[in-house]
Amino acid sequence: MNQARDCRADVVILGAGPAGLGAAWALAGSGARVVVLEREPEVGGLCRTHAREGYRFDMGGHRFITADRPLLDRVTRLMGDELLLAERKSEVALLGRRFRYPLELRDLLANLPPRVAARALASYVKARWRRDPSPPDTFEAWATARFGRALYELFLGPYTEKVWGVPPAELSAEWATQRISLLDLKDVIRWLLPRQRARPPRTYAKTFLYPRLGMGQLFTRIAEEVAEGGVELWRGCAALGFERSGARVRAVRVAGPSGPLRVEAEHVLSTAPLSHLLGWLPEGAELAAGFRFRPVRFLNLALSRGQVLPVTWRYVGERRFRAGRLQEPNKRSPFMAPPGVSSLMVEVPHAPGDAIDLADDAGLLERLWDELEALDVGVTRSEVRFAFSVRAPEAYPVHLRHTAARREAALALVDRCENLRSFGRQGGFRFVFSDACLRMGLDAAAGVLGGALPSSLELASVQSARRLLEVESVVGSEVAR
Ligand SMILES: Cc1cc2nc3c(=O)[nH]c(=O)nc-3n(C[C@H](O)[C@H](O)[C@H](O)COP(=O)(O)OP(=O)(O)OC[C@H]3O[C@@H](n4cnc5c(N)ncnc54)[C@H](O)[C@@H]3O)c2cc1C
């Protein structure tokens, strides 16, 4: 770390996650003095990989997917042979059975108890037939219109409430349209008509890119390149607030490892949670309360046995289980565990201050062990070599019905400081993946270098391109060639 007690920089970037590192990547080598402030001891944000005794765990299994050609080229050039092509296989555990994910109607109908299956089919066809032309504004309205009430009540509703911690009737439909794979009515009809059954249904691309040593490897590699380009990465330094001068931020106040600091800045690019940033602006405090995050705790189990799951990850559908998803890291890369053994990660969304939040690691394992047994994971206690947990207090930006309007107002307020912008998943309050966050950072930096900063709203509007890739397999076909 290259940090002086007080200093002056051309650009100060708050956060060394994908969005902050994306900005630093574009500014590296530009000749500008760039300081990145990261409150944690490591870079990568939610894309960090935690390594212990040869086992590696992402914060929730990550995969790199993008339809952003220039970004893809840049990432593949940087990573070379360290980037593997992995295959996604996912399923849902429900009613003591397992179903394919993305949901496939034929699989649901074949595996659900016959009466439940008949209800699911009837309500699905009814919902799709009676399409309401007005766009649904809540997750519940969106999901029931696309999957039917029976499937919604069986899986999508309870699972969504578990993950987000609010009733789906209060959640905005915005994120669902980006992230949930749909049952395709044409496939269903084709399947229902016997003469058409031989034709294969439309399939979703299943490949994704994954760094050999975990998602975090991509971001430590970017950080290395950024440092080589002269950018200063100050780890363990949390931004605490600003000094203002009229419509500009004059300096960032920082809690450093050896006490308080201040960094004078020409430009400030923030990827810190939007609610924190608003709290640092006198006129933003009231708006700040409108932005909530859903925390997730990840319980990582290092095992002394080989393969556990037949899939990369398994969603846990029912609300009675606290776990939301189980992942086996070496399904993404064989280098995520020592040779011959495996590991398991349990994602547990929770509320601040609840029993999951307050438990220590041993207590958390105790609480979740009964669930792992009830879910028939097949691991015995003697096969757990060690367990530890990792916390993500701001894992999911919770989009309620009125969040979009509040977000616009909040980002406009941030931009009243002419040299300040906010973007990224937490900073732009968007449910987006790392590709979109890298792109936001690259675009913000291009604005700095070009002398015209885009607005925070423009920056934070980049979409993760999952649907395009999952349907058209852009990355898969390009890399496999
Ligand atoms: C369970 C889960 C699974 C996911 N799966 C995928 C996936 O498969 N593929 C994918 O591409 N994406 C995935 N994502 C999303 C991905 O992790 C995020 O989109 C990405 O990490 C967001 O980047 P960011 O830089 O905006 O935010 P972050 O990654 O959160 O980084 C922000 C950084 O800012 C730092 N910071 C915050 N406040 C301050 C402050 N005051 N001062 C200094 N530093 C500060 C934080 O410590 C952090 O390092 C997943 C996310 C979760 C939670």
XYZ file of C-alpha atoms and ligand atoms in Angstrom:
534
model
C 0.000 0.000 0.000
C 1.271 3.369 -1.024
C -0.681 5.511 1.316
C 0.356 8.859 2.727
C -1.509 10.399 5.664
C -3.180 12.997 3.491
C -2.850 13.165 -0.238
C -4.328 14.369 -3.467
C -5.507 12.139 -6.353
C -7.030 12.744 -9.750
C -9.514 9.917 -9.220
C -10.555 8.218 -5.986
C -12.480 4.984 -6.454
C -14.495 3.639 -3.524
C -14.480 -0.180 -3.521
C -12.300 -2.787 -5.228
C -15.088 -5.112 -6.341
C -15.784 -5.675 -10.056
C -17.215 -2.163 -10.583
C -14.359 -0.320 -8.851
C -11.711 -2.537 -10.437
C -13.346 -2.052 -13.839
C -12.861 1.705 -13.463
C -9.294 1.273 -12.216
C -8.532 -1.094 -15.123
C -9.466 1.554 -17.679
C -7.568 4.285 -15.822
C -4.376 2.248 -15.302
C -1.510 3.565 -17.371
C -3.364 6.811 -18.155
C -0.928 8.926 -16.155
C -3.673 10.029 -13.760
C -3.061 9.488 -10.038
C -5.712 6.944 -9.105
C -6.359 5.673 -5.573
C -8.734 2.761 -4.914
C -10.034 2.558 -1.342
C -11.135 -0.926 -0.264
C -12.465 -1.492 3.250
C -11.617 -5.225 3.232
C -8.104 -6.683 3.350
C -8.698 -8.285 -0.087
C -10.004 -7.126 -3.439
C -12.886 -8.660 -5.427
C -15.944 -7.663 -3.366
C -18.697 -10.276 -3.651
C -16.564 -12.039 -6.266
C -13.840 -12.915 -3.735
C -12.733 -16.533 -3.334
C -11.726 -17.646 0.179
C -8.953 -20.275 0.298
C -8.149 -22.540 3.244
C -5.931 -25.616 3.325
C -6.313 -26.250 -0.399
C -10.096 -25.708 -0.454
C -11.517 -22.670 -2.251
C -14.956 -21.150 -1.835
C -16.622 -18.309 -3.757
C -19.234 -16.206 -1.984
C -22.014 -18.181 -3.571
C -20.780 -20.035 -6.609
C -20.108 -17.517 -9.358
C -19.772 -17.948 -13.117
C -18.590 -15.453 -15.690
C -21.087 -14.903 -18.478
C -21.366 -11.943 -20.759
C -22.560 -10.880 -24.170
C -20.280 -7.833 -24.060
C -17.797 -8.774 -26.791
C -15.070 -6.199 -25.969
C -15.280 -7.100 -22.281
C -15.121 -10.802 -23.045
C -12.025 -10.242 -25.228
C -10.356 -8.240 -22.506
C -11.052 -10.868 -19.852
C -9.948 -13.820 -22.004
C -6.773 -11.970 -23.007
C -5.967 -11.292 -19.366
C -6.690 -14.792 -18.083
C -5.428 -16.957 -20.951
C -5.344 -20.636 -19.975
C -6.491 -19.830 -16.460
C -10.062 -19.494 -17.714
C -11.941 -22.776 -17.938
C -15.159 -23.545 -19.721
C -17.554 -25.159 -17.265
C -21.002 -26.617 -17.631
C -23.956 -25.522 -15.591
C -26.243 -28.177 -14.165
C -28.773 -27.064 -11.629
C -31.832 -28.500 -9.938
C -34.494 -27.711 -7.357
C -35.087 -29.811 -4.233
C -38.805 -29.820 -3.466
C -41.223 -32.205 -1.724
C -38.377 -34.663 -1.156
C -37.789 -34.857 -4.943
C -35.451 -33.132 -7.377
C -36.420 -31.166 -10.477
C -34.352 -29.734 -13.292
C -33.632 -26.013 -13.327
C -34.395 -24.036 -15.489
C -37.809 -25.590 -14.900
C -38.970 -27.964 -17.584
C -42.634 -28.777 -17.679
C -42.169 -32.369 -18.772
C -39.803 -32.993 -15.844
C -42.174 -31.292 -13.400
C -45.146 -33.302 -14.644
C -43.248 -36.570 -14.600
C -41.901 -36.089 -11.059
C -44.624 -34.216 -9.183
C -47.332 -36.241 -7.403
C -50.069 -36.738 -10.102
C -52.661 -34.409 -8.503
C -50.123 -31.640 -7.991
C -48.898 -32.139 -11.568
C -52.426 -31.865 -12.995
C -53.027 -28.654 -11.040
C -49.676 -27.214 -12.161
C -50.387 -27.947 -15.819
C -53.946 -26.581 -15.709
C -52.931 -23.360 -13.991
C -49.894 -22.910 -16.254
C -51.903 -23.258 -19.457
C -54.636 -20.978 -18.047
C -52.127 -18.291 -17.112
C -50.386 -18.385 -20.489
C -53.640 -18.369 -22.412
C -55.095 -15.403 -20.614
C -52.158 -13.089 -20.998
C -52.814 -9.727 -19.387
C -51.391 -7.029 -21.738
C -50.513 -4.670 -18.864
C -46.987 -5.260 -17.517
C -47.051 -6.815 -14.020
C -45.503 -4.597 -11.367
C -44.858 -7.142 -8.604
C -42.919 -10.371 -8.579
C -46.051 -12.289 -7.619
C -48.022 -10.885 -10.582
C -45.095 -11.534 -12.927
C -44.534 -15.118 -11.789
C -48.182 -16.178 -11.654
C -48.727 -14.782 -15.170
C -45.820 -16.789 -16.528
C -45.833 -20.006 -14.511
C -49.416 -20.204 -13.210
C -50.548 -19.962 -9.596
C -49.909 -23.609 -8.705
C -46.196 -23.559 -9.632
C -45.869 -20.147 -8.036
C -47.276 -21.421 -4.736
C -45.252 -24.579 -4.897
C -41.788 -23.144 -5.566
C -41.330 -19.627 -6.919
C -43.281 -17.830 -4.192
C -41.802 -19.569 -1.124
C -38.267 -19.614 -2.557
C -38.395 -15.942 -3.477
C -39.685 -14.960 -0.043
C -36.906 -16.978 1.588
C -34.183 -15.338 -0.498
C -35.429 -11.752 -0.353
C -37.094 -11.741 3.055
C -40.233 -9.934 1.858
C -43.550 -11.202 0.479
C -43.312 -11.473 -3.339
C -46.385 -9.220 -3.637
C -44.180 -6.377 -2.349
C -41.193 -7.152 -4.585
C -40.766 -5.391 -7.893
C -41.019 -7.491 -11.059
C -37.978 -5.717 -12.530
C -35.260 -8.134 -11.450
C -37.322 -11.233 -12.223
C -37.557 -10.363 -15.888
C -33.764 -10.353 -16.020
C -32.926 -13.373 -13.935
C -35.590 -16.064 -14.099
C -35.520 -18.603 -16.886
C -38.933 -19.156 -18.360
C -40.839 -22.205 -19.327
C -41.443 -21.755 -23.005
C -45.090 -22.172 -23.986
C -44.117 -23.350 -27.465
C -42.014 -26.122 -25.952
C -44.882 -27.109 -23.705
C -47.380 -27.246 -26.570
C -44.916 -29.156 -28.690
C -44.527 -31.638 -25.879
C -48.267 -31.967 -25.348
C -48.823 -32.821 -29.035
C -47.656 -36.446 -29.406
C -46.437 -36.090 -33.027
C -44.159 -33.229 -32.029
C -42.547 -34.927 -29.039
C -39.607 -36.286 -30.965
C -38.395 -32.747 -31.699
C -35.967 -31.502 -29.096
C -37.197 -28.570 -26.997
C -35.433 -25.225 -27.123
C -32.580 -25.550 -24.676
C -30.717 -23.016 -22.620
C -26.976 -22.742 -23.109
C -25.253 -24.353 -20.218
C -21.661 -23.267 -20.497
C -19.918 -20.504 -18.626
C -16.414 -19.243 -18.032
C -14.730 -19.870 -14.731
C -11.223 -19.062 -13.503
C -9.249 -22.171 -12.526
C -8.796 -21.003 -8.908
C -12.231 -19.509 -8.332
C -14.050 -16.362 -9.396
C -11.771 -14.259 -7.168
C -8.793 -15.139 -9.370
C -10.190 -12.953 -12.159
C -10.324 -9.948 -9.856
C -6.946 -10.491 -8.178
C -5.517 -10.747 -11.703
C -7.215 -7.466 -12.708
C -5.898 -5.878 -9.493
C -2.354 -6.993 -10.375
C -2.609 -5.466 -13.844
C -4.123 -2.302 -12.402
C -1.249 -1.991 -9.894
C 1.278 -2.530 -12.689
C -0.407 0.400 -14.460
C 0.360 2.655 -11.497
C -3.014 2.613 -9.689
C -2.704 2.601 -5.883
C -4.846 -0.022 -4.148
C -5.348 0.868 -0.519
C -6.684 -2.243 1.224
C -8.249 -2.028 4.683
C -9.266 1.597 4.030
C -12.955 2.433 4.402
C -14.387 5.674 3.029
C -16.381 7.361 5.795
C -17.666 10.536 4.184
C -16.880 13.595 2.145
C -15.711 17.151 2.518
C -17.689 19.303 0.102
C -17.022 22.565 -1.581
C -20.156 23.883 -3.294
C -21.287 21.366 -5.922
C -18.101 19.312 -5.673
C -16.619 16.706 -3.373
C -13.303 18.186 -2.279
C -11.946 15.240 -0.274
C -12.862 11.743 0.919
C -12.525 11.000 4.617
C -11.040 7.570 5.222
C -10.566 5.185 8.162
C -7.150 3.654 7.418
C -5.347 0.859 9.261
C -3.321 3.372 11.224
C -5.940 6.041 11.755
C -7.977 8.623 9.875
C -6.862 10.005 6.506
C -8.210 12.377 3.904
C -7.710 12.134 0.170
C -8.390 15.189 -1.955
C -10.006 14.211 -5.218
C -10.720 15.643 -8.636
C -13.223 12.847 -9.328
C -14.873 10.342 -6.970
C -16.242 7.094 -8.410
C -18.210 5.269 -5.734
C -19.283 1.629 -5.716
C -20.073 1.667 -1.976
C -23.694 0.806 -1.076
C -25.999 3.583 -2.267
C -27.559 3.877 1.185
C -24.113 4.577 2.730
C -23.263 7.147 0.072
C -26.579 8.946 0.557
C -25.851 9.067 4.268
C -22.678 11.035 3.504
C -24.623 13.721 1.630
C -26.548 16.039 3.959
C -29.604 16.091 1.672
C -29.522 12.288 1.145
C -30.108 10.954 4.648
C -33.889 10.644 4.270
C -33.668 8.820 0.929
C -31.025 6.446 2.322
C -33.596 4.665 4.477
C -35.433 3.480 1.348
C -32.630 1.125 0.249
C -32.380 -2.236 1.987
C -30.002 -5.128 1.378
C -30.627 -8.785 2.146
C -27.618 -10.374 3.878
C -26.422 -13.905 3.051
C -24.157 -16.135 5.123
C -22.177 -18.851 3.357
C -21.305 -21.985 5.338
C -18.287 -23.647 3.726
C -17.659 -27.326 4.474
C -14.279 -28.899 3.605
C -14.894 -32.624 3.138
C -12.704 -35.703 3.243
C -14.791 -37.470 0.589
C -15.282 -37.121 -3.161
C -18.322 -36.025 -5.185
C -21.440 -35.015 -3.238
C -23.974 -33.524 -5.657
C -24.877 -34.661 -9.180
C -25.219 -30.963 -10.144
C -23.300 -27.682 -9.891
C -25.907 -26.270 -7.547
C -29.224 -27.213 -6.002
C -31.933 -24.704 -5.031
C -33.728 -25.573 -1.821
C -37.344 -24.760 -2.565
C -39.256 -25.084 0.679
C -39.447 -22.276 3.186
C -39.029 -24.628 6.173
C -35.341 -24.961 5.227
C -33.167 -21.929 5.963
C -30.670 -22.900 3.250
C -31.417 -21.327 -0.117
C -28.872 -23.134 -2.265
C -26.230 -25.862 -2.025
C -23.143 -25.751 -4.218
C -20.245 -28.091 -4.837
C -17.317 -25.824 -5.847
C -15.272 -28.411 -7.761
C -18.140 -28.765 -10.224
C -16.935 -25.380 -11.552
C -13.229 -26.125 -11.468
C -11.494 -29.300 -10.239
C -8.940 -27.018 -8.557
C -11.467 -25.796 -5.982
C -10.625 -28.719 -3.659
C -7.537 -30.900 -3.122
C -7.307 -33.953 -5.420
C -9.734 -36.749 -4.588
C -11.865 -34.787 -2.111
C -14.649 -32.261 -2.385
C -16.473 -29.528 -0.500
C -19.939 -28.098 -0.077
C -21.210 -24.557 0.328
C -24.563 -23.708 1.873
C -26.047 -20.265 1.132
C -28.274 -18.951 3.884
C -30.170 -15.690 3.298
C -31.165 -14.131 6.597
C -32.227 -10.955 8.387
C -29.835 -8.755 10.375
C -29.876 -9.846 14.014
C -31.712 -13.160 13.514
C -30.509 -16.562 14.814
C -28.485 -17.232 11.640
C -26.781 -13.863 11.944
C -25.965 -14.303 15.635
C -24.728 -17.921 15.522
C -20.987 -18.554 15.588
C -19.583 -20.925 12.957
C -20.044 -24.032 15.129
C -23.608 -22.955 15.972
C -24.369 -22.334 12.307
C -23.140 -25.809 11.347
C -25.262 -27.258 14.154
C -28.386 -25.435 12.912
C -27.876 -26.422 9.282
C -26.813 -30.018 9.821
C -30.389 -31.270 10.338
C -31.332 -29.585 7.058
C -28.501 -31.246 5.172
C -29.670 -34.600 6.539
C -33.320 -33.904 5.712
C -32.244 -32.892 2.205
C -30.513 -36.240 1.858
C -27.160 -34.741 0.859
C -25.434 -37.906 2.022
C -22.476 -36.361 3.877
C -21.665 -37.717 7.353
C -20.302 -35.608 10.222
C -17.022 -37.517 10.198
C -16.524 -36.475 6.556
C -16.461 -32.758 7.481
C -12.791 -31.862 7.924
C -13.528 -28.262 8.908
C -16.189 -25.631 8.391
C -16.146 -21.848 8.349
C -18.564 -19.150 7.307
C -18.298 -15.957 5.267
C -20.728 -13.063 5.457
C -22.126 -10.827 2.718
C -24.163 -8.161 4.535
C -25.158 -6.478 1.265
C -25.666 -9.525 -0.977
C -29.014 -8.628 -2.555
C -30.363 -5.109 -3.206
C -34.043 -5.547 -2.315
C -36.256 -4.115 -5.065
C -39.651 -3.215 -3.726
C -42.389 -1.788 -5.902
C -41.352 1.822 -5.435
C -37.611 1.257 -5.468
C -37.073 2.178 -9.138
C -38.457 5.698 -8.684
C -36.550 6.202 -5.420
C -33.384 4.950 -7.055
C -33.685 7.454 -9.871
C -34.168 10.273 -7.371
C -31.221 9.070 -5.285
C -28.823 8.802 -8.237
C -29.891 12.244 -9.473
C -29.141 13.603 -6.023
C -25.676 12.008 -6.055
C -25.003 13.672 -9.432
C -25.683 17.092 -7.973
C -22.041 16.757 -6.907
C -20.603 17.264 -10.346
C -17.437 15.212 -9.725
C -19.174 12.263 -7.983
C -20.804 9.184 -9.553
C -22.302 6.027 -8.044
C -22.604 2.681 -9.831
C -22.107 -1.094 -9.399
C -24.442 -3.574 -7.783
C -24.677 -1.822 -4.423
C -23.796 1.639 -5.685
C -26.334 1.566 -8.526
C -28.746 -0.594 -6.496
C -29.191 -3.079 -9.320
C -29.494 -6.854 -9.240
C -26.703 -7.344 -11.782
C -23.771 -9.677 -12.314
C -20.060 -8.953 -12.396
C -19.930 -8.429 -16.178
C -22.325 -5.488 -15.926
C -20.367 -4.083 -12.971
C -17.064 -4.281 -14.841
C -18.725 -2.528 -17.787
C -20.098 0.230 -15.518
C -16.580 0.816 -14.184
C -15.023 0.885 -17.658
C -17.679 3.375 -18.834
C -17.239 5.627 -15.798
C -13.485 5.716 -16.364
C -13.985 6.479 -20.069
C -16.094 9.455 -18.951
C -13.302 10.687 -16.677
C -10.706 10.346 -19.431
C -12.985 11.927 -22.027
C -13.837 14.876 -19.794
C -17.601 14.148 -19.635
C -18.894 11.900 -16.868
C -22.060 9.968 -17.804
C -24.830 10.287 -15.221
C -24.988 7.691 -12.438
C -28.347 6.551 -13.815
C -26.818 5.938 -17.255
C -23.846 4.110 -15.754
C -25.984 1.933 -13.526
C -28.374 1.002 -16.332
C -26.060 -1.603 -17.895
C -27.813 -4.959 -17.998
C -26.248 -8.294 -17.246
C -26.714 -10.189 -20.455
C -27.629 -13.554 -19.030
C -30.681 -14.114 -21.174
C -28.850 -13.490 -24.396
C -26.047 -15.824 -23.444
C -28.142 -18.501 -21.918
C -30.343 -18.642 -24.956
C -27.745 -18.119 -27.667
C -24.633 -19.499 -26.017
C -22.423 -16.699 -27.255
C -19.556 -17.319 -24.893
C -19.811 -21.089 -25.094
C -19.573 -21.247 -28.855
C -16.819 -18.648 -29.064
C -14.565 -20.180 -26.464
C -15.145 -23.784 -27.378
C -14.093 -23.134 -30.953
C -24.919 -15.334 -3.956
C -24.434 -14.551 -5.137
C -24.180 -15.199 -6.341
C -23.746 -14.463 -7.458
N -23.463 -15.114 -8.624
C -22.893 -14.446 -9.652
C -22.455 -15.130 -10.818
O -22.627 -16.333 -10.951
N -21.853 -14.398 -11.811
C -21.623 -13.058 -11.689
O -21.039 -12.467 -12.596
N -22.074 -12.379 -10.613
C -22.686 -13.038 -9.589
N -23.090 -12.367 -8.464
C -23.046 -10.899 -8.484
C -21.649 -10.321 -8.297
O -21.093 -10.836 -7.137
C -21.821 -8.816 -8.225
O -22.533 -8.358 -9.342
C -20.506 -8.069 -8.182
O -19.619 -8.562 -7.245
C -20.827 -6.602 -7.860
O -19.666 -5.831 -8.032
P -19.547 -4.399 -7.317
O -18.159 -3.976 -7.493
O -20.645 -3.547 -7.793
O -19.872 -4.696 -5.777
P -19.084 -5.587 -4.729
O -18.627 -6.859 -5.335
O -19.949 -5.699 -3.533
O -17.815 -4.723 -4.377
C -17.941 -3.511 -3.670
C -16.650 -3.308 -2.889
O -16.703 -2.049 -2.238
C -16.180 -2.183 -0.944
N -16.713 -1.101 -0.114
C -17.995 -0.903 0.275
N -18.112 0.202 1.003
C -16.874 0.742 1.069
C -16.351 1.899 1.686
N -17.117 2.717 2.413
N -15.028 2.159 1.555
C -14.223 1.327 0.830
N -14.672 0.200 0.247
C -15.989 -0.080 0.349
C -16.616 -3.562 -0.512
O -15.829 -4.072 0.552
C -16.455 -4.348 -1.807
O -15.172 -4.914 -1.918
C -23.565 -13.061 -7.347
C -23.814 -12.417 -6.139
C -24.249 -13.141 -5.040
C -24.528 -12.436 -3.742
